[in-house]
Amino acid sequence: MSDVAANLTEIQQHIHAACARAGRSADDVTLIAVTKTFSADRVREAYDCGQRHVGENRLQEAESKIPLLPASLQWHYIGQLQRNKVRKVLPQFCLIHSIDSLRLAQYADEVARELGLFPQVLLQLNLANEESKAGFSADALRENWDSLLRLERLEIMGLMTVPPACDDPEQSRPWFRALRELRDELATLSETPMPYLSMGMSGDYPIAIEEGATHIRVGSAVFGKR
Ligand SMILES: *Cc1c(COP(=O)(O)O)cnc(C)c1O
């Protein structure tokens, strides 16, 4: 078995164990293999093991791989989204995880209308208000919520976050829990279900699943060190 095959098998076991601990179904967790910095050949290894969801955080890098790989791969956009990339990102990605401001959301909505699309998106939260990270603070999201709901083209499927870096994955748990609670709060306010929670990376995805993650973004645990 290749490393990628063995790694995917091991991750699936961890996903099932975390779901069992949380009383959840493993069918409700989508593993996104994060392929940034890894070649199309490595991505194909994952594809050959049945992996269908992949994530990239740069448009240019994704565009260099997409034509080389089967069309049945589902590409997720997980990186910071610049305005000048929106027009190309919307048609090529199944889910955009990184809508990080009202301004960007409004612009993406406008472009989606021009292109005749109804893109599925997540709102990215910067829950710890880190200088180095993009995303809504919890309060900014509450303030902008009505305006976001008025956007007719964007289908807001849920929330995404990257918690502060830490050594002990348990330290991510309160951030994951806070994301779920914020989703519950906004969903109740507006009767917008927002079923998706994109949270958890190589170091902490089992904990994210225990706290309700529906999409985990896992790179190095699948493909090795970058
Ligand atoms: C790179 C990246 C990941 C994956 O990180 P790993 O630690 O390699 O699993 C997940 N989410 C985002 C937003 C990333 O940029």
Tab-separated table of C-alpha atoms and ligand atoms in Angstrom:
chain	number	residue	atom	x	y	z
A	1	MET	CA	0.000	0.000	0.000
A	2	SER	CA	1.266	3.514	-0.733
A	3	ASP	CA	1.655	5.987	2.092
A	4	VAL	CA	-1.373	7.888	0.892
A	5	ALA	CA	-3.532	4.751	0.883
A	6	ALA	CA	-2.353	3.772	4.374
A	7	ASN	CA	-2.833	7.308	5.649
A	8	LEU	CA	-6.375	7.549	4.264
A	9	THR	CA	-7.275	4.207	5.850
A	10	GLU	CA	-5.945	5.363	9.204
A	11	ILE	CA	-7.788	8.698	8.987
A	12	GLN	CA	-11.045	6.894	8.144
A	13	GLN	CA	-10.547	4.774	11.277
A	14	HIS	CA	-10.049	7.897	13.383
A	15	ILE	CA	-13.143	9.485	11.810
A	16	HIS	CA	-15.241	6.432	12.656
A	17	ALA	CA	-13.897	6.296	16.224
A	18	ALA	CA	-14.579	10.013	16.800
A	19	CYS	CA	-18.093	9.646	15.375
A	20	ALA	CA	-18.731	6.657	17.641
A	21	ARG	CA	-17.616	8.669	20.700
A	22	ALA	CA	-19.924	11.510	19.704
A	23	GLY	CA	-22.886	9.345	18.710
A	24	ARG	CA	-22.689	10.607	15.137
A	25	SER	CA	-22.761	8.875	11.775
A	26	ALA	CA	-19.482	8.845	9.829
A	27	ASP	CA	-21.589	9.569	6.725
A	28	ASP	CA	-22.089	13.068	8.095
A	29	VAL	CA	-18.368	13.892	7.984
A	30	THR	CA	-16.711	14.817	4.675
A	31	LEU	CA	-12.947	14.389	4.549
A	32	ILE	CA	-11.367	17.055	2.358
A	33	ALA	CA	-7.813	16.111	1.381
A	34	VAL	CA	-5.878	19.369	1.275
A	35	THR	CA	-3.608	19.141	-1.756
A	36	LYS	CA	-1.723	22.454	-1.580
A	37	THR	CA	1.976	22.025	-2.466
A	38	PHE	CA	1.378	18.399	-3.549
A	39	SER	CA	1.572	17.406	-7.216
A	40	ALA	CA	-1.309	16.213	-9.384
A	41	ASP	CA	0.269	12.734	-9.265
A	42	ARG	CA	-0.069	12.645	-5.483
A	43	VAL	CA	-3.652	13.849	-5.751
A	44	ARG	CA	-4.353	11.025	-8.206
A	45	GLU	CA	-3.052	8.497	-5.663
A	46	ALA	CA	-5.721	9.745	-3.283
A	47	TYR	CA	-8.310	9.669	-6.064
A	48	ASP	CA	-7.407	6.048	-6.801
A	49	CYS	CA	-8.171	5.251	-3.137
A	50	GLY	CA	-11.654	6.697	-3.573
A	51	GLN	CA	-10.971	10.183	-2.212
A	52	ARG	CA	-13.268	12.632	-4.044
A	53	HIS	CA	-13.145	15.884	-2.025
A	54	VAL	CA	-9.966	17.941	-2.259
A	55	GLY	CA	-9.073	21.419	-1.026
A	56	GLU	CA	-6.768	24.124	-2.348
A	57	ASN	CA	-6.055	27.572	-1.003
A	58	ARG	CA	-4.730	29.223	-4.144
A	59	LEU	CA	-6.564	29.548	-7.437
A	60	GLN	CA	-3.468	29.369	-9.600
A	61	GLU	CA	-2.233	26.170	-8.011
A	62	ALA	CA	-5.681	24.582	-8.294
A	63	GLU	CA	-5.951	25.582	-11.962
A	64	SER	CA	-2.655	23.853	-12.702
A	65	LYS	CA	-4.002	20.554	-11.314
A	66	ILE	CA	-7.703	20.537	-12.216
A	67	PRO	CA	-7.157	19.787	-15.945
A	68	LEU	CA	-4.801	16.916	-15.108
A	69	LEU	CA	-7.271	15.088	-12.872
A	70	PRO	CA	-10.649	13.361	-13.251
A	71	ALA	CA	-13.651	15.656	-13.514
A	72	SER	CA	-15.406	13.797	-10.683
A	73	LEU	CA	-13.072	15.369	-8.109
A	74	GLN	CA	-14.826	18.019	-6.021
A	75	TRP	CA	-12.665	21.050	-5.369
A	76	HIS	CA	-13.073	23.123	-2.211
A	77	TYR	CA	-11.663	26.636	-1.987
A	78	ILE	CA	-10.230	27.011	1.530
A	79	GLY	CA	-7.751	29.899	1.242
A	80	GLN	CA	-8.142	33.632	1.479
A	81	LEU	CA	-10.210	34.783	-1.489
A	82	GLN	CA	-9.116	37.962	-3.220
A	83	ARG	CA	-11.726	39.966	-5.118
A	84	ASN	CA	-9.880	39.623	-8.407
A	85	LYS	CA	-10.086	35.816	-8.114
A	86	VAL	CA	-13.828	35.582	-7.393
A	87	ARG	CA	-14.932	35.369	-11.038
A	88	LYS	CA	-12.721	32.340	-11.636
A	89	VAL	CA	-13.244	30.649	-8.280
A	90	LEU	CA	-17.054	30.597	-8.310
A	91	PRO	CA	-17.494	28.253	-11.288
A	92	GLN	CA	-14.656	25.856	-10.430
A	93	PHE	CA	-15.209	25.041	-6.764
A	94	CYS	CA	-18.095	23.162	-5.160
A	95	LEU	CA	-17.835	24.978	-1.816
A	96	ILE	CA	-16.015	28.175	-0.871
A	97	HIS	CA	-15.001	28.007	2.798
A	98	SER	CA	-13.501	31.448	3.115
A	99	ILE	CA	-16.006	34.284	2.769
A	100	ASP	CA	-14.411	36.550	5.374
A	101	SER	CA	-16.234	39.892	5.144
A	102	LEU	CA	-19.590	41.392	4.187
A	103	ARG	CA	-17.893	43.300	1.385
A	104	LEU	CA	-16.502	40.118	-0.141
A	105	ALA	CA	-19.860	38.373	0.257
A	106	GLN	CA	-21.648	41.218	-1.518
A	107	TYR	CA	-19.141	41.212	-4.337
A	108	ALA	CA	-19.317	37.417	-4.747
A	109	ASP	CA	-23.116	37.692	-4.827
A	110	GLU	CA	-22.906	40.274	-7.609
A	111	VAL	CA	-20.504	38.162	-9.665
A	112	ALA	CA	-22.641	35.051	-9.097
A	113	ARG	CA	-25.638	36.920	-10.540
A	114	GLU	CA	-23.641	37.920	-13.630
A	115	LEU	CA	-22.493	34.324	-14.108
A	116	GLY	CA	-25.918	32.793	-13.442
A	117	LEU	CA	-24.632	30.802	-10.439
A	118	PHE	CA	-25.907	30.026	-6.943
A	119	PRO	CA	-22.614	29.172	-5.201
A	120	GLN	CA	-22.475	27.362	-1.872
A	121	VAL	CA	-20.308	29.212	0.633
A	122	LEU	CA	-19.189	29.159	4.260
A	123	LEU	CA	-18.475	32.206	6.390
A	124	GLN	CA	-15.003	32.171	7.908
A	125	LEU	CA	-14.709	33.101	11.585
A	126	ASN	CA	-11.652	34.502	13.328
A	127	LEU	CA	-12.949	33.651	16.784
A	128	ALA	CA	-9.776	34.565	18.672
A	129	ASN	CA	-9.516	37.889	16.792
A	130	GLU	CA	-5.968	37.062	15.671
A	131	GLU	CA	-4.226	39.846	13.754
A	132	SER	CA	-2.685	37.359	11.348
A	133	LYS	CA	-5.971	35.769	10.305
A	134	ALA	CA	-8.865	36.770	8.112
A	135	GLY	CA	-12.473	36.214	9.061
A	136	PHE	CA	-15.458	37.695	10.850
A	137	SER	CA	-15.297	38.154	14.588
A	138	ALA	CA	-18.365	36.637	16.256
A	139	ASP	CA	-19.731	40.141	16.868
A	140	ALA	CA	-19.083	41.290	13.297
A	141	LEU	CA	-20.976	38.276	12.027
A	142	ARG	CA	-23.932	39.012	14.301
A	143	GLU	CA	-23.951	42.639	13.108
A	144	ASN	CA	-23.767	41.676	9.442
A	145	TRP	CA	-26.107	38.720	9.611
A	146	ASP	CA	-29.217	40.452	8.232
A	147	SER	CA	-27.247	41.911	5.335
A	148	LEU	CA	-25.739	38.505	4.558
A	149	LEU	CA	-29.173	36.883	4.534
A	150	ARG	CA	-30.366	39.393	1.949
A	151	LEU	CA	-27.835	38.151	-0.615
A	152	GLU	CA	-29.939	36.202	-3.085
A	153	ARG	CA	-27.264	34.277	-4.912
A	154	LEU	CA	-24.974	33.013	-2.160
A	155	GLU	CA	-26.180	29.871	-0.488
A	156	ILE	CA	-24.760	30.182	3.031
A	157	MET	CA	-24.248	26.583	4.099
A	158	GLY	CA	-22.481	27.187	7.394
A	159	LEU	CA	-19.336	28.379	9.157
A	160	MET	CA	-15.611	27.678	8.971
A	161	THR	CA	-12.730	28.402	11.323
A	162	VAL	CA	-9.007	27.832	11.853
A	163	PRO	CA	-8.314	28.081	15.609
A	164	PRO	CA	-5.073	29.529	17.015
A	165	ALA	CA	-2.061	27.249	16.526
A	166	CYS	CA	-1.316	25.115	19.603
A	167	ASP	CA	0.629	22.046	20.725
A	168	ASP	CA	-2.202	20.265	22.451
A	169	PRO	CA	-5.183	19.575	20.169
A	170	GLU	CA	-7.505	19.773	23.196
A	171	GLN	CA	-6.848	23.525	23.126
A	172	SER	CA	-8.796	23.698	19.848
A	173	ARG	CA	-11.918	22.243	21.444
A	174	PRO	CA	-13.335	25.481	22.925
A	175	TRP	CA	-12.980	27.208	19.516
A	176	PHE	CA	-14.732	24.358	17.740
A	177	ARG	CA	-17.497	24.402	20.326
A	178	ALA	CA	-17.818	28.192	19.987
A	179	LEU	CA	-18.222	27.845	16.215
A	180	ARG	CA	-21.019	25.311	16.656
A	181	GLU	CA	-22.766	27.459	19.255
A	182	LEU	CA	-22.548	30.537	17.024
A	183	ARG	CA	-24.017	28.522	14.152
A	184	ASP	CA	-26.849	27.334	16.417
A	185	GLU	CA	-27.523	30.881	17.582
A	186	LEU	CA	-27.696	32.340	14.052
A	187	ALA	CA	-29.630	29.403	12.658
A	188	THR	CA	-32.299	29.794	15.336
A	189	LEU	CA	-32.504	33.572	14.812
A	190	SER	CA	-33.167	33.306	11.116
A	191	GLU	CA	-34.461	29.818	10.405
A	192	THR	CA	-31.444	29.380	8.114
A	193	PRO	CA	-30.251	25.884	8.959
A	194	MET	CA	-26.528	26.262	8.037
A	195	PRO	CA	-25.806	22.532	8.303
A	196	TYR	CA	-22.070	22.712	7.606
A	197	LEU	CA	-19.238	23.243	10.086
A	198	SER	CA	-15.800	23.214	8.422
A	199	MET	CA	-13.284	22.743	11.226
A	200	GLY	CA	-10.401	20.456	12.120
A	201	MET	CA	-7.046	19.877	10.397
A	202	SER	CA	-4.381	17.141	10.633
A	203	GLY	CA	-3.605	17.856	14.292
A	204	ASP	CA	-7.093	18.140	15.717
A	205	TYR	CA	-9.757	16.710	13.388
A	206	PRO	CA	-10.986	13.989	15.814
A	207	ILE	CA	-11.774	16.698	18.361
A	208	ALA	CA	-13.483	18.801	15.697
A	209	ILE	CA	-15.681	15.810	14.844
A	210	GLU	CA	-16.585	15.359	18.516
A	211	GLU	CA	-17.689	19.009	18.482
A	212	GLY	CA	-19.807	18.657	15.352
A	213	ALA	CA	-17.548	19.163	12.299
A	214	THR	CA	-19.180	18.136	9.013
A	215	HIS	CA	-16.124	18.991	6.891
A	216	ILE	CA	-12.560	18.356	8.023
A	217	ARG	CA	-9.652	19.795	6.032
A	218	VAL	CA	-6.702	17.423	6.310
A	219	GLY	CA	-3.426	17.895	4.413
A	220	SER	CA	-0.216	16.612	5.970
A	221	ALA	CA	-1.857	13.582	7.625
A	222	VAL	CA	-2.852	12.413	4.124
A	223	PHE	CA	0.141	13.384	1.983
A	224	GLY	CA	2.987	13.793	4.481
A	225	LYS	CA	4.993	16.829	5.518
A	226	ARG	CA	4.964	19.856	3.233
B	1	LIG	C1	-3.274	23.930	4.783
B	1	LIG	C2	-4.633	24.050	5.339
B	1	LIG	C3	-5.260	22.961	5.976
B	1	LIG	C4	-4.593	21.615	6.175
B	1	LIG	O1	-3.583	21.700	7.111
B	1	LIG	P1	-2.817	20.359	7.653
B	1	LIG	O2	-2.268	20.775	8.946
B	1	LIG	O3	-1.794	20.044	6.616
B	1	LIG	O4	-3.838	19.301	7.771
B	1	LIG	C5	-6.549	23.147	6.446
B	1	LIG	N1	-7.197	24.325	6.320
B	1	LIG	C6	-6.631	25.392	5.716
B	1	LIG	C7	-7.394	26.665	5.614
B	1	LIG	C8	-5.331	25.290	5.211
B	1	LIG	O5	-4.771	26.357	4.623
